[in-house]
CSV table of C-alpha atoms and ligand atoms in Angstrom, one decimal:
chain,number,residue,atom,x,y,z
A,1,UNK,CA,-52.6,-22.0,-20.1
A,2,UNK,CA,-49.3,-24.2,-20.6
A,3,UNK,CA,-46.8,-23.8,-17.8
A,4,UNK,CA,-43.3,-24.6,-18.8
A,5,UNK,CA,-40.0,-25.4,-16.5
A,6,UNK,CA,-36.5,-24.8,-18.5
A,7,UNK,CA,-33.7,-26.6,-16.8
A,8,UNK,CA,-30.4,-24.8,-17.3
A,9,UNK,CA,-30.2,-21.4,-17.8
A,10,UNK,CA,-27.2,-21.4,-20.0
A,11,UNK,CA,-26.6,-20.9,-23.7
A,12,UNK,CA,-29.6,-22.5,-25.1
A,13,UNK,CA,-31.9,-21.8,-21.6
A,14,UNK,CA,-31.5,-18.1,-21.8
A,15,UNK,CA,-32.2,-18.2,-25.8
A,16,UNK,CA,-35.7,-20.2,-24.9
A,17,UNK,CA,-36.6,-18.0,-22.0
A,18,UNK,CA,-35.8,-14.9,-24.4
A,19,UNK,CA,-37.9,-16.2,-27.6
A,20,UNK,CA,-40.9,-17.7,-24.9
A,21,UNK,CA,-40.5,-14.1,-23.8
A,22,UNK,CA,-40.3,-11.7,-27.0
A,23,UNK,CA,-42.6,-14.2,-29.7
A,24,UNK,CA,-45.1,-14.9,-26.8
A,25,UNK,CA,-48.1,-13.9,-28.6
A,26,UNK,CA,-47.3,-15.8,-31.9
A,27,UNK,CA,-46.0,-18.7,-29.7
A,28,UNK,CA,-49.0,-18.8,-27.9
A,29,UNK,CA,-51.6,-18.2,-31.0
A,30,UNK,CA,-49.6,-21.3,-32.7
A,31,UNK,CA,-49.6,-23.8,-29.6
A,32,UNK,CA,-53.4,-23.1,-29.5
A,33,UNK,CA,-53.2,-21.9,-25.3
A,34,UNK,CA,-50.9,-19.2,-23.8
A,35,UNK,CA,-47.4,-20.7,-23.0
A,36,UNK,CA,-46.3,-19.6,-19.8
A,37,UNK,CA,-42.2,-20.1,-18.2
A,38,UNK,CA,-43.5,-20.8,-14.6
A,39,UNK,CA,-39.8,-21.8,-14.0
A,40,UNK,CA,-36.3,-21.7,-14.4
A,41,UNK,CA,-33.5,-24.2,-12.9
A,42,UNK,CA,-30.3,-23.2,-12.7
A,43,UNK,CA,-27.7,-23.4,-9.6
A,44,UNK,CA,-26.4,-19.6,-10.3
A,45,UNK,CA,-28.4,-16.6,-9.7
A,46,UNK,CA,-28.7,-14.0,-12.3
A,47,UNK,CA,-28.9,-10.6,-10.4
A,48,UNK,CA,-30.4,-8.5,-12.8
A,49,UNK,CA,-31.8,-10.6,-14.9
A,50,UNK,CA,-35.4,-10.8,-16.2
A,51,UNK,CA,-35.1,-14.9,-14.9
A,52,UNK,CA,-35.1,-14.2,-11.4
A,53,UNK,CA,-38.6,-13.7,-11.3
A,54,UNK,CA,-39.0,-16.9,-11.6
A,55,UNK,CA,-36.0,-18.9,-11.0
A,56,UNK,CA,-35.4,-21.7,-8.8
A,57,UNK,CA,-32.8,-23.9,-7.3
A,58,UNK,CA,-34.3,-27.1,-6.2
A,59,UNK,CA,-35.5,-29.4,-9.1
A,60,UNK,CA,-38.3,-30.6,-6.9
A,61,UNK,CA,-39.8,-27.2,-6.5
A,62,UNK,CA,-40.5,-28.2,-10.7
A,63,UNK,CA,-41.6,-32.1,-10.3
A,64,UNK,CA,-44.1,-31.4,-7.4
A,65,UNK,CA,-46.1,-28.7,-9.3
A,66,UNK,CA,-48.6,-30.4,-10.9
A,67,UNK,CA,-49.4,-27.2,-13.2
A,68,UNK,CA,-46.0,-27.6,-14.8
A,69,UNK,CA,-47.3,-29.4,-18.2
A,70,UNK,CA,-43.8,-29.4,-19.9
A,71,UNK,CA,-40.0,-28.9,-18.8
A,72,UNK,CA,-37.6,-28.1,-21.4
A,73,UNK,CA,-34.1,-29.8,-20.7
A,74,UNK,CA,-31.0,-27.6,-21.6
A,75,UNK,CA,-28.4,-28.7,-19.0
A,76,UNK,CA,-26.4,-30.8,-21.7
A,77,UNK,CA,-24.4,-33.7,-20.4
A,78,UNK,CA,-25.9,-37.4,-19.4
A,79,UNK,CA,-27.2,-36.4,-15.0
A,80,UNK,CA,-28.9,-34.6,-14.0
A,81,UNK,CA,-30.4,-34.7,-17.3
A,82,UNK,CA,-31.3,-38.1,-17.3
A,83,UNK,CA,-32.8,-38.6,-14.1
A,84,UNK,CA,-35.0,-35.2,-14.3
A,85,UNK,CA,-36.0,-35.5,-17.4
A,86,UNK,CA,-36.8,-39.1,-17.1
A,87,UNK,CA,-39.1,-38.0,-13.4
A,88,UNK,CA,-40.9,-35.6,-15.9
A,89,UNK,CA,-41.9,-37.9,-17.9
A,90,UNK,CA,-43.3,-40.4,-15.0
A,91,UNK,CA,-45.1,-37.6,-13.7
A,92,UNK,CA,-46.9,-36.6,-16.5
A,93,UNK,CA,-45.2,-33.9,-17.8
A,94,UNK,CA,-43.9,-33.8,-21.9
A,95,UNK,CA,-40.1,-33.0,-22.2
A,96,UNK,CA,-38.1,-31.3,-25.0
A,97,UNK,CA,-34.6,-31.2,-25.3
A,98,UNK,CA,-31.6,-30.0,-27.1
A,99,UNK,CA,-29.3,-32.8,-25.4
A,100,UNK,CA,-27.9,-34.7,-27.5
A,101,UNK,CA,-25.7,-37.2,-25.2
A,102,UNK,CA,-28.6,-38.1,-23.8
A,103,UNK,CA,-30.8,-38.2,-27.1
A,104,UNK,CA,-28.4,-40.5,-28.2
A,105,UNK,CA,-27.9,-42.9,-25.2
A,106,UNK,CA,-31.1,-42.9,-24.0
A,107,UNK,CA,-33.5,-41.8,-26.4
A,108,UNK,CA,-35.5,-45.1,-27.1
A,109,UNK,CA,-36.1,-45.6,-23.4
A,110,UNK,CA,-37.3,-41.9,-22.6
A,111,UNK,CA,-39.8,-42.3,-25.8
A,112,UNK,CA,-41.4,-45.7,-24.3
A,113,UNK,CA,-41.5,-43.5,-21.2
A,114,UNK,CA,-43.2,-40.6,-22.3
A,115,UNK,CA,-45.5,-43.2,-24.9
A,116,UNK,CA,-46.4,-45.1,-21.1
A,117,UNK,CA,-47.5,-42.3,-19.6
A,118,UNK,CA,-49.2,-40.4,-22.4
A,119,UNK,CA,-46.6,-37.0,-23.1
A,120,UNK,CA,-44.1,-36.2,-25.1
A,121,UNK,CA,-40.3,-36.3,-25.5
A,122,UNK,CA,-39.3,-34.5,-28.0
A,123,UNK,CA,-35.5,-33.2,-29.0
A,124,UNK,CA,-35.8,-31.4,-32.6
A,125,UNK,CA,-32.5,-29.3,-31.5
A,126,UNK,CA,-30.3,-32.6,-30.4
A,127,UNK,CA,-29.2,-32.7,-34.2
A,128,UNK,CA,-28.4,-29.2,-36.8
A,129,UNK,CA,-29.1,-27.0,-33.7
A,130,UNK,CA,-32.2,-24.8,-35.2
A,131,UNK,CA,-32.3,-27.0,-38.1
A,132,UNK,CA,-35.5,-29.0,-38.7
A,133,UNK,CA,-34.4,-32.8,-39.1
A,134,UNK,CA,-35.8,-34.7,-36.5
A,135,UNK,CA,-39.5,-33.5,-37.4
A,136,UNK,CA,-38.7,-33.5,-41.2
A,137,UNK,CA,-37.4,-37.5,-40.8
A,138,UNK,CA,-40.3,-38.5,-38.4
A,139,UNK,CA,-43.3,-36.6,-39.9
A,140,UNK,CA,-42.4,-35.8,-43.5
A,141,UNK,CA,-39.9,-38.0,-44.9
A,142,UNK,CA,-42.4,-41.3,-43.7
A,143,UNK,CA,-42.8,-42.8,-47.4
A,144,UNK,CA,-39.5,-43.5,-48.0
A,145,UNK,CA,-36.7,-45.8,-47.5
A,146,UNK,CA,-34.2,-43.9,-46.3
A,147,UNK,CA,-31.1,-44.7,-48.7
A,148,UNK,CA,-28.5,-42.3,-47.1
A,149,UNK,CA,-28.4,-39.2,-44.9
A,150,UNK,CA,-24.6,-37.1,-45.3
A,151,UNK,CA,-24.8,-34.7,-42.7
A,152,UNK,CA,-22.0,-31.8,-42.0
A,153,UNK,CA,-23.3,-31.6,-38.3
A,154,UNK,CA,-20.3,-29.9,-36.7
A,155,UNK,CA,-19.9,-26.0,-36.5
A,156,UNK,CA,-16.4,-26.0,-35.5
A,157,UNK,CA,-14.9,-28.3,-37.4
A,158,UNK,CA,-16.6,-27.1,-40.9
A,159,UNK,CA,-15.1,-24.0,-39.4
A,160,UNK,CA,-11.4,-25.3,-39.3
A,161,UNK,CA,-12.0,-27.3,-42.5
A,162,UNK,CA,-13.1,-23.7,-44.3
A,163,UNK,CA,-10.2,-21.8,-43.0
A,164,UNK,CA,-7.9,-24.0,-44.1
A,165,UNK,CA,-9.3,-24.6,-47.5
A,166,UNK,CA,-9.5,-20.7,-48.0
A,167,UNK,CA,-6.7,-19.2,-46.0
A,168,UNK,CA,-4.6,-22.3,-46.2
A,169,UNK,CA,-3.6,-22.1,-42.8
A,170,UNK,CA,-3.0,-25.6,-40.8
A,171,UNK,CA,-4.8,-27.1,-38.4
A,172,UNK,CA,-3.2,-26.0,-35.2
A,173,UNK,CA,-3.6,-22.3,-36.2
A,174,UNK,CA,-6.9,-22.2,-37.6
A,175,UNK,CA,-8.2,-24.1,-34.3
A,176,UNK,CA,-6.7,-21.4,-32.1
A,177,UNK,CA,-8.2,-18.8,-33.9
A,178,UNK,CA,-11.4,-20.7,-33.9
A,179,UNK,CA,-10.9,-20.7,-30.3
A,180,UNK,CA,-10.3,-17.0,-29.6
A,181,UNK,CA,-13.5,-16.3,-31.6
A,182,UNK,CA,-15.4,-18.2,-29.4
A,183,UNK,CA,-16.5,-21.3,-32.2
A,184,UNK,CA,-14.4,-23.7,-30.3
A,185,UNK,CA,-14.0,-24.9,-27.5
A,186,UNK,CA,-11.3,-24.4,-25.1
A,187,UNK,CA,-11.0,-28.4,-25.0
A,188,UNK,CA,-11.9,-28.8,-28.7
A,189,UNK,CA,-11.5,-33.2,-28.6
A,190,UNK,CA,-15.4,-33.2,-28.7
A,191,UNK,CA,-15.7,-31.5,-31.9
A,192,UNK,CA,-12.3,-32.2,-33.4
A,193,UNK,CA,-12.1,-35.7,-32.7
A,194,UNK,CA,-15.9,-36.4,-34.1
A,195,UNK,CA,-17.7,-37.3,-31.1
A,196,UNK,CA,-20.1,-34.4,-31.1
A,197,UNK,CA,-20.8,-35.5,-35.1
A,198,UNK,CA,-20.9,-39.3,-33.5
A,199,UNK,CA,-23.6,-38.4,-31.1
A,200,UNK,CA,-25.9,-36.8,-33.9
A,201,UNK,CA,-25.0,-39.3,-36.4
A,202,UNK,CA,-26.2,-42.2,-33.9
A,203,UNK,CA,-29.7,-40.4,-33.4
A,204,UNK,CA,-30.3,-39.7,-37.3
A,205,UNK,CA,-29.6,-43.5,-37.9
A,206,UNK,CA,-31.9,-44.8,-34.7
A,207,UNK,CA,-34.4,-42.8,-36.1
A,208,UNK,CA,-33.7,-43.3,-40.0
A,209,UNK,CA,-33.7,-47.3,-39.6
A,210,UNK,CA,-36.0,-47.4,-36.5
A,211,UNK,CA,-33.9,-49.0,-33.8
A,212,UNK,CA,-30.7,-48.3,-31.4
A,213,UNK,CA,-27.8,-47.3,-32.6
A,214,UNK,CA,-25.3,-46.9,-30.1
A,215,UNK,CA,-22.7,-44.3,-30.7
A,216,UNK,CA,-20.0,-46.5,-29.3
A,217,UNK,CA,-20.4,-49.0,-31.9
A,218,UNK,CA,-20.0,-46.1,-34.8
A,219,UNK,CA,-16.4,-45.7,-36.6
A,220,UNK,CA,-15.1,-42.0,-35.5
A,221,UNK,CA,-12.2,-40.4,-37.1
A,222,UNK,CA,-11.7,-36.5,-36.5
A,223,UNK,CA,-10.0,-33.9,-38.7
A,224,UNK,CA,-6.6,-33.8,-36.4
A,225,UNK,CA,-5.1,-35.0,-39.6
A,226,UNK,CA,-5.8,-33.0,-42.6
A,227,UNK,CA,-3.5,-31.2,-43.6
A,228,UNK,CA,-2.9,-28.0,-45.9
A,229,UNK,CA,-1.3,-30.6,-48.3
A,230,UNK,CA,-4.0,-32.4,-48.8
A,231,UNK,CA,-5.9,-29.2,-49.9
A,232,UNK,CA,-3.2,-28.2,-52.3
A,233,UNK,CA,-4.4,-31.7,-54.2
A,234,UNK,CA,-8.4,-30.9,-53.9
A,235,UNK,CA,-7.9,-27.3,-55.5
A,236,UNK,CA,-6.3,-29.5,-58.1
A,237,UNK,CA,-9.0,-31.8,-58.5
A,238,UNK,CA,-11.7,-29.0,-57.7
A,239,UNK,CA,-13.1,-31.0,-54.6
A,240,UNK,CA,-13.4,-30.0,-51.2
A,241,UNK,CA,-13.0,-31.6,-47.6
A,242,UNK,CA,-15.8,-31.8,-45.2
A,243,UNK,CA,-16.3,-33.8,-41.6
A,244,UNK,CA,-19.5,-35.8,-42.5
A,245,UNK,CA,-21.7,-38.3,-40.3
A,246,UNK,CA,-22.7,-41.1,-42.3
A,247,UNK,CA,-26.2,-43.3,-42.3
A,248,UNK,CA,-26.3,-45.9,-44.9
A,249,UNK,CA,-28.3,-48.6,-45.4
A,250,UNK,CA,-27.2,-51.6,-47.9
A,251,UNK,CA,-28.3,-55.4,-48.8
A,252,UNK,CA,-28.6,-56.5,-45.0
A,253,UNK,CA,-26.5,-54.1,-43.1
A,254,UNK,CA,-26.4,-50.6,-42.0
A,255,UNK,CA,-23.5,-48.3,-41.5
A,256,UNK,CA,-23.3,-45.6,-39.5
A,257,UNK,CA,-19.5,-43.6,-39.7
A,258,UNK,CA,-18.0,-40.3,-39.0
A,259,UNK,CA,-14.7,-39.2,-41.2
A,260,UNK,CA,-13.6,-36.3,-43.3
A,261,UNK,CA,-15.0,-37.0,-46.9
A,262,UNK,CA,-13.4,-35.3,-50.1
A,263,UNK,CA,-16.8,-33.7,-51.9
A,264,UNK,CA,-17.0,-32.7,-55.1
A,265,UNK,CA,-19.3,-29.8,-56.3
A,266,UNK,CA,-22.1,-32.1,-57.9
A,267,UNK,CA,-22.6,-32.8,-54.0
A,268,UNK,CA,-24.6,-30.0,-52.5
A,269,UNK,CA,-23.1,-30.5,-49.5
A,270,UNK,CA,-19.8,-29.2,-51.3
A,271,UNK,CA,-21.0,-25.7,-50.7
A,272,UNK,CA,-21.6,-25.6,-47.4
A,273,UNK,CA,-19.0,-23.1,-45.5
A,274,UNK,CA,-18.4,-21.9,-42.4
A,275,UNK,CA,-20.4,-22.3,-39.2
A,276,UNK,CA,-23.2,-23.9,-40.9
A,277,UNK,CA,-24.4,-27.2,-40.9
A,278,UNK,CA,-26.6,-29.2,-43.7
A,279,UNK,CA,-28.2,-32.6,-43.8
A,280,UNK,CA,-28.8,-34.2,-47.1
A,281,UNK,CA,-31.0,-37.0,-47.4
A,282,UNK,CA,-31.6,-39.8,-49.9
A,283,UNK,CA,-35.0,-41.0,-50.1
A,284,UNK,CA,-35.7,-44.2,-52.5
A,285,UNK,CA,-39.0,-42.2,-53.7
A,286,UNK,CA,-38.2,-38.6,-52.9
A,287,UNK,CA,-34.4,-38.7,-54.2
A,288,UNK,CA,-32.2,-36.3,-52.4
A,289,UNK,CA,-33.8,-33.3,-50.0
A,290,UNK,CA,-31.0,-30.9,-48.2
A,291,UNK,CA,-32.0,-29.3,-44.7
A,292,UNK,CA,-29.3,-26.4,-44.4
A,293,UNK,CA,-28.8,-23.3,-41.7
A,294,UNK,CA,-27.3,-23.0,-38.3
A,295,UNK,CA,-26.5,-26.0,-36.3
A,296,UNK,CA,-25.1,-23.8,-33.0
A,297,UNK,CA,-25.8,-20.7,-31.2
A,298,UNK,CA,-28.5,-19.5,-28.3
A,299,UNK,CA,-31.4,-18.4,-31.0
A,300,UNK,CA,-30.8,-20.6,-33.6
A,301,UNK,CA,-31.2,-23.8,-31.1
A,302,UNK,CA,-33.5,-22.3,-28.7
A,303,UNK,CA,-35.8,-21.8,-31.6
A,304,UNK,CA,-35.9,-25.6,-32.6
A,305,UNK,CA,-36.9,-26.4,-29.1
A,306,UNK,CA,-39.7,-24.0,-28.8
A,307,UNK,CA,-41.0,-25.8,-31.7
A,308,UNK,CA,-40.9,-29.1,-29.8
A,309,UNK,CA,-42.5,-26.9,-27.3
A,310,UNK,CA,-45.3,-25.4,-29.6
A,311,UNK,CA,-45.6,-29.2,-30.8
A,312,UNK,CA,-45.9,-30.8,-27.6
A,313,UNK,CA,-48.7,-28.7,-26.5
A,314,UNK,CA,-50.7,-28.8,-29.6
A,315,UNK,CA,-50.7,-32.4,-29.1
A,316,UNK,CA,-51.6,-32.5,-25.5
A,317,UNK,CA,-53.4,-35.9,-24.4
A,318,UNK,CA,-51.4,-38.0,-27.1
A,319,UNK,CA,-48.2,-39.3,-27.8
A,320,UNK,CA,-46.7,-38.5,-31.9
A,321,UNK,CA,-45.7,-42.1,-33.1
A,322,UNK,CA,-41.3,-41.9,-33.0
A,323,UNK,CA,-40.8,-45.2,-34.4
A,324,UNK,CA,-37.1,-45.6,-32.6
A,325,UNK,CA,-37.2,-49.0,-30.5
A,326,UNK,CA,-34.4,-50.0,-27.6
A,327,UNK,CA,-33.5,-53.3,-30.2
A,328,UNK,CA,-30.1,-52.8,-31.1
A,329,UNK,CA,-29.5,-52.4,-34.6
A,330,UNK,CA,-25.7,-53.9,-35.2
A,331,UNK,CA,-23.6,-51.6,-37.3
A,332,UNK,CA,-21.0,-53.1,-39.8
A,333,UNK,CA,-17.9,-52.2,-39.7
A,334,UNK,CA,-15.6,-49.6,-41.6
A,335,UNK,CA,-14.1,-53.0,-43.2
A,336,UNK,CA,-17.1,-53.5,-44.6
A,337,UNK,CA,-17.4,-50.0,-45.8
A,338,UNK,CA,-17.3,-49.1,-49.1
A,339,UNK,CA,-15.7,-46.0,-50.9
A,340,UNK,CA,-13.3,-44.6,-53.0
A,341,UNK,CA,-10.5,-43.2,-51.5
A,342,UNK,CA,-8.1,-40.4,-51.9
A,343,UNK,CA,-4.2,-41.1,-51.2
A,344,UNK,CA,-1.2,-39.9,-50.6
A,345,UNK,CA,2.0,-42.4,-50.5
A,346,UNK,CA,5.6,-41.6,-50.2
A,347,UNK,CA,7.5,-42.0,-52.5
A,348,UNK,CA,7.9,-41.2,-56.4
A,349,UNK,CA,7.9,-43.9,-59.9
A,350,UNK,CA,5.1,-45.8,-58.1
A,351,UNK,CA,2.2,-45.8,-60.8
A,352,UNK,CA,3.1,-49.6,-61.9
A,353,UNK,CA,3.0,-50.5,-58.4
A,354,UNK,CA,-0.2,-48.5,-57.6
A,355,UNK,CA,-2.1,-49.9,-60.5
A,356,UNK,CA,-1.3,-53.7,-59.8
A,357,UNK,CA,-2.5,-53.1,-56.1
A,358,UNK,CA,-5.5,-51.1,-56.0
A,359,UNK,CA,-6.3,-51.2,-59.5
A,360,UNK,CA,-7.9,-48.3,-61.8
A,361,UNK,CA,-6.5,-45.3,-59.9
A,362,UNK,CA,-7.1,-41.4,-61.1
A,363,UNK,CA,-3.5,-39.9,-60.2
A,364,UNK,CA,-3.1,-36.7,-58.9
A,365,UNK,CA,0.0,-34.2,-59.5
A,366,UNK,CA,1.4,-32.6,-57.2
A,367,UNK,CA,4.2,-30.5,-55.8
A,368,UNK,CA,7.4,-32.2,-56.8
A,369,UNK,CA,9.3,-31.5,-53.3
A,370,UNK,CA,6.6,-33.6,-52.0
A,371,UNK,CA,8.6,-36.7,-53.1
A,372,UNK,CA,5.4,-38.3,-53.1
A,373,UNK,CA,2.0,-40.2,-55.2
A,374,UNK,CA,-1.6,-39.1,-55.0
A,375,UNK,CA,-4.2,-40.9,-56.4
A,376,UNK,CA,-7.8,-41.6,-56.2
A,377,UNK,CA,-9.0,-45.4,-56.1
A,378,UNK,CA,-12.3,-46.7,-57.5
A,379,UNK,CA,-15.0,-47.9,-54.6
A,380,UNK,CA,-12.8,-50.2,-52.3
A,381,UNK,CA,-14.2,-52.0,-49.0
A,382,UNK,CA,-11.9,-50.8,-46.5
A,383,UNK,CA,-10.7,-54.3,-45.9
A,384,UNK,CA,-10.0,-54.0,-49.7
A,385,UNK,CA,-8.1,-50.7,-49.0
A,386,UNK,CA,-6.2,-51.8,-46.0
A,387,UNK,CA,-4.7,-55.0,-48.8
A,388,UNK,CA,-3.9,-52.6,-51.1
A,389,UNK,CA,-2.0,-50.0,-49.1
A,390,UNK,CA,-0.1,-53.0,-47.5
A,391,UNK,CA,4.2,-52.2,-48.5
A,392,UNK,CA,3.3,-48.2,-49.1
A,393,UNK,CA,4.4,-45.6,-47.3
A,394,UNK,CA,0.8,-43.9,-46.6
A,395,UNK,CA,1.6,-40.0,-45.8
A,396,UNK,CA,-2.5,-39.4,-45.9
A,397,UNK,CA,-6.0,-41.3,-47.1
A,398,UNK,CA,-9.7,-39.7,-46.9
A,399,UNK,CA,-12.4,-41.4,-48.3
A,400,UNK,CA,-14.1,-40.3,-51.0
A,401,UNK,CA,-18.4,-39.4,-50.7
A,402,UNK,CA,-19.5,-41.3,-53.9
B,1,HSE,N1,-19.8,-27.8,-30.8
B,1,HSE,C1,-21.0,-28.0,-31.6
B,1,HSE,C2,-20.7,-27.6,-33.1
B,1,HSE,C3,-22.2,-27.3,-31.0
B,1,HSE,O1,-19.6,-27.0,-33.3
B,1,HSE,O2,-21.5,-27.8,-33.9
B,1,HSE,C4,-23.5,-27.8,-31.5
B,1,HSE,O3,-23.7,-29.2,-31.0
């Protein structure tokens, strides 16, 4: 018998107390011993509620029980989560999470933690919700260099960026709708700003190229700006706009970015609408492999950490090699970046002056009233891009995913 403790009984809690609940049997028969919720944390009470059964409010009642094997950490946010899931791990017990702050600030340090003291920590749903990436990138993906990984890893704003593609609705009113249907948040900077992609993007690249990436050092740039206008020019051009996190690895340097991409349909990442997330990978061996479903949502994330779960107790007694060390990997810098880029300048007559700056350009026609030039560069480093666009008027510019 494995006894598990879920801290937080929000969103994601109440989704892994319900599947630990309803696929007990098939859990259990997978993990190899019957899994057993001996307690949930939360501050609330749930009158009513299946939980109180077995719901408490003092963390310690959890940390002193040495028959608690495994605690499952779904608070979100940096503390408490931290420091509990950190005492877990010094006392023996595995941890799985679906905390992606604290994946990506402290994820190094709790795996030589839970490597010291012979458990687990494990956090499958930290990146594409119920998506399987982590696993996939540690345990499958191991014979390859990883080239690339393009990852739409943002519900909301792939969303918005849908809405607005298909309805042609702008920003502000597709984000309020968004937020009445519950997809955004009532403070949407986290998702609509990038930082939620930033987090996500920072653990795929730790674990990708095997050492820290802090989030603070990767280039963010939200959606705030897109505009309907800009996909007026992509139905012309038969492209499409999505928010993607960025790993890449060239001669020497890695880069690590989040910023709206134009796509094109050759990308299979073009295709994805809606809600969903996908992660495409570029192996030097394997060539591309796409993971694809739903990156949000109780189920869908509760399920990925019941696999950590299931994984953590079949491997009770060891540690699964996560080759993700506390050495800082430096990131360059979105100067050094390189990409085509779509732009928009003001202004009409400008070809000459287009061509003698940033050289071979695809122009783009638009809407007359615009009184403006769209074109499409060739690969620029954005220093290159920044010399270029120097004495233009620049109304928009979105890079381009190659
Ligand atoms: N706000 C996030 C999203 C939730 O929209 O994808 C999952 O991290």
């Amino acid at each position: 018998m494995v006894n598990v403790a879920i801290l937080g009984y929000g969103t994601v809690g109440s989704g892994v107390f319900k599947i630990l609940k309803d696929n007990n049997s098939h859990i259990s028969r997978r993990a190899g011993e019957e899994v057993r919720v001996k307690y949930v944390l939360d501050l609330r009470d749930f009158p009513g509620d299946p939980v109180e059964e077995v719901l408490v409010h003092d963390v310690n009642v959890i940390m002193e029980d040495e028959e608690v094997d495994l605690v499952v950490e779904v608070m979100g946010g940096i503390e408490p989560a931290y420091t509990f899931v950190k005492r877990a791990l010094d006392t023996g017990k595995s941890a799985c999470t679906s905390n992606k702050e604290l994946v990506a600030k402290h994820g190094a340090e709790l795996l030589e933690i839970a490597a010291a003291n012979n458990v687990n920590f494990f956090f499958e749903a930290s990146v594409g919700g119920g998506i399987p990436i982590i696993r996939p990138l540690t345990e499958c993906l191991t014979v390859d260099h990883i080239e690339e990984i393009q990852g739409i890893m943002n519900g909301t704003t792939n969303y918005i960026l849908t809405k607005m593609e298909d309805e042609g609705a702008d920003f502000d009113t597709v984000l309020k709708d968004a937020q009445d249907k519950g997809y955004a948040e009532r403070n949407p900077e986290a998702d609509v700003e990038g930082y939620d992609a930033c987090r996500k993007i920072a653990i795929l690249t730790s674990l990708a190229y095997e050492k820290q990436v802090d989030f603070e050092d990767i280039y963010t740039e939200g959606i705030t700006r897109i505009t309907t206008v800009d996909f007026d020019y992509m139905k012309k051009i038969g492209a499409s706009i999505k928010l993607l996190g960025i790993a890449r690895k060239a001669v020497g340097i890695t880069y690590s970015m989040v910023a709206p991409f134009v796509i094109y349909p050759d990308n299979p990442l073009y295709s994805v609408k809606d809600v969903f997330n996908a992660i495409l990978v570029k192996g030097d061996m394997l060539g591309d492999v796409m993971f694809y479903g739903k990156g949000a949502g109780s189920l869908p994330t509760a399920s990925a950490v019941v696999s950590d779960v299931v994984d953590a107790v079949k491997r009770k007694g060891e540690t699964a090699k996560i080759l993700w060390s506390s050495e800082k990997r430096l990131i360059g810098s979105a100067d050094a970046f390189t990409t085509p880029y779509f732009v928009r300048v003001k202004g009409t007559g400008l070809e000459d002056k287009v061509r003698e700056k940033f050289g071979k350009v695809q122009f783009i026609e638009g809407d007359s009233s615009l009184n403006e030039t769209a074109f499409i560069t060739e690969v620029l480093s954005g220093s290159e891009y920044n010399e270029a666009a120097e004495g233009f008027d620049v109304v928009s510019r979105i890079r381009v995913s190659k």
